[in-house]
PDB file of C-alpha atoms in Angstrom:
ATOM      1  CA  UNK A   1      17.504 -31.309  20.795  1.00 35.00           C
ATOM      2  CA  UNK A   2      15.486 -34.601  19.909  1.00 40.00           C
ATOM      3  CA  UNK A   3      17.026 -37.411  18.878  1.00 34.00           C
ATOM      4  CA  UNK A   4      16.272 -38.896  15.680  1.00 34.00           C
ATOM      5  CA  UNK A   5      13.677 -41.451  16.834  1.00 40.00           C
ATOM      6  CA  UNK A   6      11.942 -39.174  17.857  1.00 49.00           C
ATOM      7  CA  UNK A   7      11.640 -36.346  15.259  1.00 59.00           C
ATOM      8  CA  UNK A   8       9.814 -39.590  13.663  1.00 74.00           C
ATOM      9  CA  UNK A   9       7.093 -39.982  16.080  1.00 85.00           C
ATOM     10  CA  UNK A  10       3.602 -39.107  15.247  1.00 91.00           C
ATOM     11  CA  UNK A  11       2.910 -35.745  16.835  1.00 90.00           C
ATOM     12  CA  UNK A  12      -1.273 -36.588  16.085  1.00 93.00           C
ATOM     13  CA  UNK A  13      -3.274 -39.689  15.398  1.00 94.00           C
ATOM     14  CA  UNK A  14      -6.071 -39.858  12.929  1.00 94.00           C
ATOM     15  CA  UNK A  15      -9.811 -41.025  13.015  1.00 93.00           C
ATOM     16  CA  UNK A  16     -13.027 -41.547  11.127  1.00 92.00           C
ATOM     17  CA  UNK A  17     -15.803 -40.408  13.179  1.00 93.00           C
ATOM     18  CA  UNK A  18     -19.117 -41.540  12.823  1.00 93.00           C
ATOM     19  CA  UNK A  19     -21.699 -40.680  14.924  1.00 94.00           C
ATOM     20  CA  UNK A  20     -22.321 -37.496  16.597  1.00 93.00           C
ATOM     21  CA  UNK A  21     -22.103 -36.135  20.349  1.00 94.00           C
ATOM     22  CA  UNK A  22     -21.419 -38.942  23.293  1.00 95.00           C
ATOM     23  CA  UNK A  23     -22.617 -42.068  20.595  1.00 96.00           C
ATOM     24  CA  UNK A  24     -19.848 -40.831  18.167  1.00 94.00           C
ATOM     25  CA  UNK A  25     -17.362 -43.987  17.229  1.00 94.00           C
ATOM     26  CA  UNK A  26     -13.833 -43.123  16.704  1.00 93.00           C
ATOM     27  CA  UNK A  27     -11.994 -45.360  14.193  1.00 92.00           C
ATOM     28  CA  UNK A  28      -7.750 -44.720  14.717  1.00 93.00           C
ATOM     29  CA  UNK A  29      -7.051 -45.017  10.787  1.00 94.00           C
ATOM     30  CA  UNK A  30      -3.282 -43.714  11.195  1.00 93.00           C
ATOM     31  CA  UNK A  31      -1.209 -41.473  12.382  1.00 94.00           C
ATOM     32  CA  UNK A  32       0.058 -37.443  11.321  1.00 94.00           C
ATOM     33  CA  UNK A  33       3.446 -35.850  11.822  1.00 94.00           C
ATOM     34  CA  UNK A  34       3.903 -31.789  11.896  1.00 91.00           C
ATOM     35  CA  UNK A  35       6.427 -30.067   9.673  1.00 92.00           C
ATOM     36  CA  UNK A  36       9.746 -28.622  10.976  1.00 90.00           C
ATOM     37  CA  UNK A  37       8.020 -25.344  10.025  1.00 92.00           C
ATOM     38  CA  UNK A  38       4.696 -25.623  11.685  1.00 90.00           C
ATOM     39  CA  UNK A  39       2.726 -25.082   8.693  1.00 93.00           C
ATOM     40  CA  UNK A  40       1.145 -28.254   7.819  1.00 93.00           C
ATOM     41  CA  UNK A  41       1.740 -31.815   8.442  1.00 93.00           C
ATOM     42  CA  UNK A  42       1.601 -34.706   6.626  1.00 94.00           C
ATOM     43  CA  UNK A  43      -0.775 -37.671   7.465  1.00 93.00           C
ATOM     44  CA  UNK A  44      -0.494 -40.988   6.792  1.00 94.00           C
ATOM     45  CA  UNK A  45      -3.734 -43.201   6.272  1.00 93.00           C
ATOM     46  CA  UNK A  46      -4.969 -46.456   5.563  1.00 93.00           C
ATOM     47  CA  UNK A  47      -8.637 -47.219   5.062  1.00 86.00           C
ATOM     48  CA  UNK A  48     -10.847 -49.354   3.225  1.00 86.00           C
ATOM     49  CA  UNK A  49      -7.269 -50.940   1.720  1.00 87.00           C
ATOM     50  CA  UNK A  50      -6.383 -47.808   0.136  1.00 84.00           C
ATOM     51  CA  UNK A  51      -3.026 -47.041   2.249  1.00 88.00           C
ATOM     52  CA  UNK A  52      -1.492 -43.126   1.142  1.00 87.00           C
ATOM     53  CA  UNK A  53       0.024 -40.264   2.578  1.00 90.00           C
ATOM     54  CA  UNK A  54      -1.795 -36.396   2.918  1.00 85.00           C
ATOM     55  CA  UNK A  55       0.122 -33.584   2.889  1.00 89.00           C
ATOM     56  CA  UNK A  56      -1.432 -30.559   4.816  1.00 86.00           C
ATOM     57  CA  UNK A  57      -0.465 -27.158   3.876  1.00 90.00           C
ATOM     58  CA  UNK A  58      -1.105 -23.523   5.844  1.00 88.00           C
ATOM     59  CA  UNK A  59      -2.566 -21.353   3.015  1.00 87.00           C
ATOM     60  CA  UNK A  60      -0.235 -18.445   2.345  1.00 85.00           C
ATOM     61  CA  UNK A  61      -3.133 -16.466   0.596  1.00 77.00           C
ATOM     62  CA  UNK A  62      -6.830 -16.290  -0.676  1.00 68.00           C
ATOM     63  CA  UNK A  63      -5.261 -16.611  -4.180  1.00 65.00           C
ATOM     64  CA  UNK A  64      -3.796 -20.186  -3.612  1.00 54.00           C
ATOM     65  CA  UNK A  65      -7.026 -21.481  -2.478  1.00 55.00           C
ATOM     66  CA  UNK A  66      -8.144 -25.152  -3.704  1.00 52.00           C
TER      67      UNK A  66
END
């Protein structure tokens, strides 16, 4: 079993990507951590000042769409 510390590590980092192909340029802009469940994760952010949180969800069916 994992230890507190590190349930709390980020499982995935996060990037803005500008650019395309081998002159792409990869920006680290924060950091995501999977749920217990393995549907979705939740991302945290900071860019241009604005500092928030995502939430990622696995879509259960066409009829909860966006």
């Amino acid at each position: 079993m994992k230890s507190v510390d590190q349930n709390n590590l980020p499982t995935h980092n996060v990037y803005t990507v500008t650019g395309e192909g081998d002159t792409a340029t990869w920006n680290k802009v924060g950091a995501a951590w999977s749920h217990k469940d393995n549907k979705g994760m939740t991302q945290s952010i900071s860019l241009l000042g604005l500092q928030t949180k995502l939430v990622i969800r696995e879509v259960k069916d066409n009829k909860e769409g966006a």
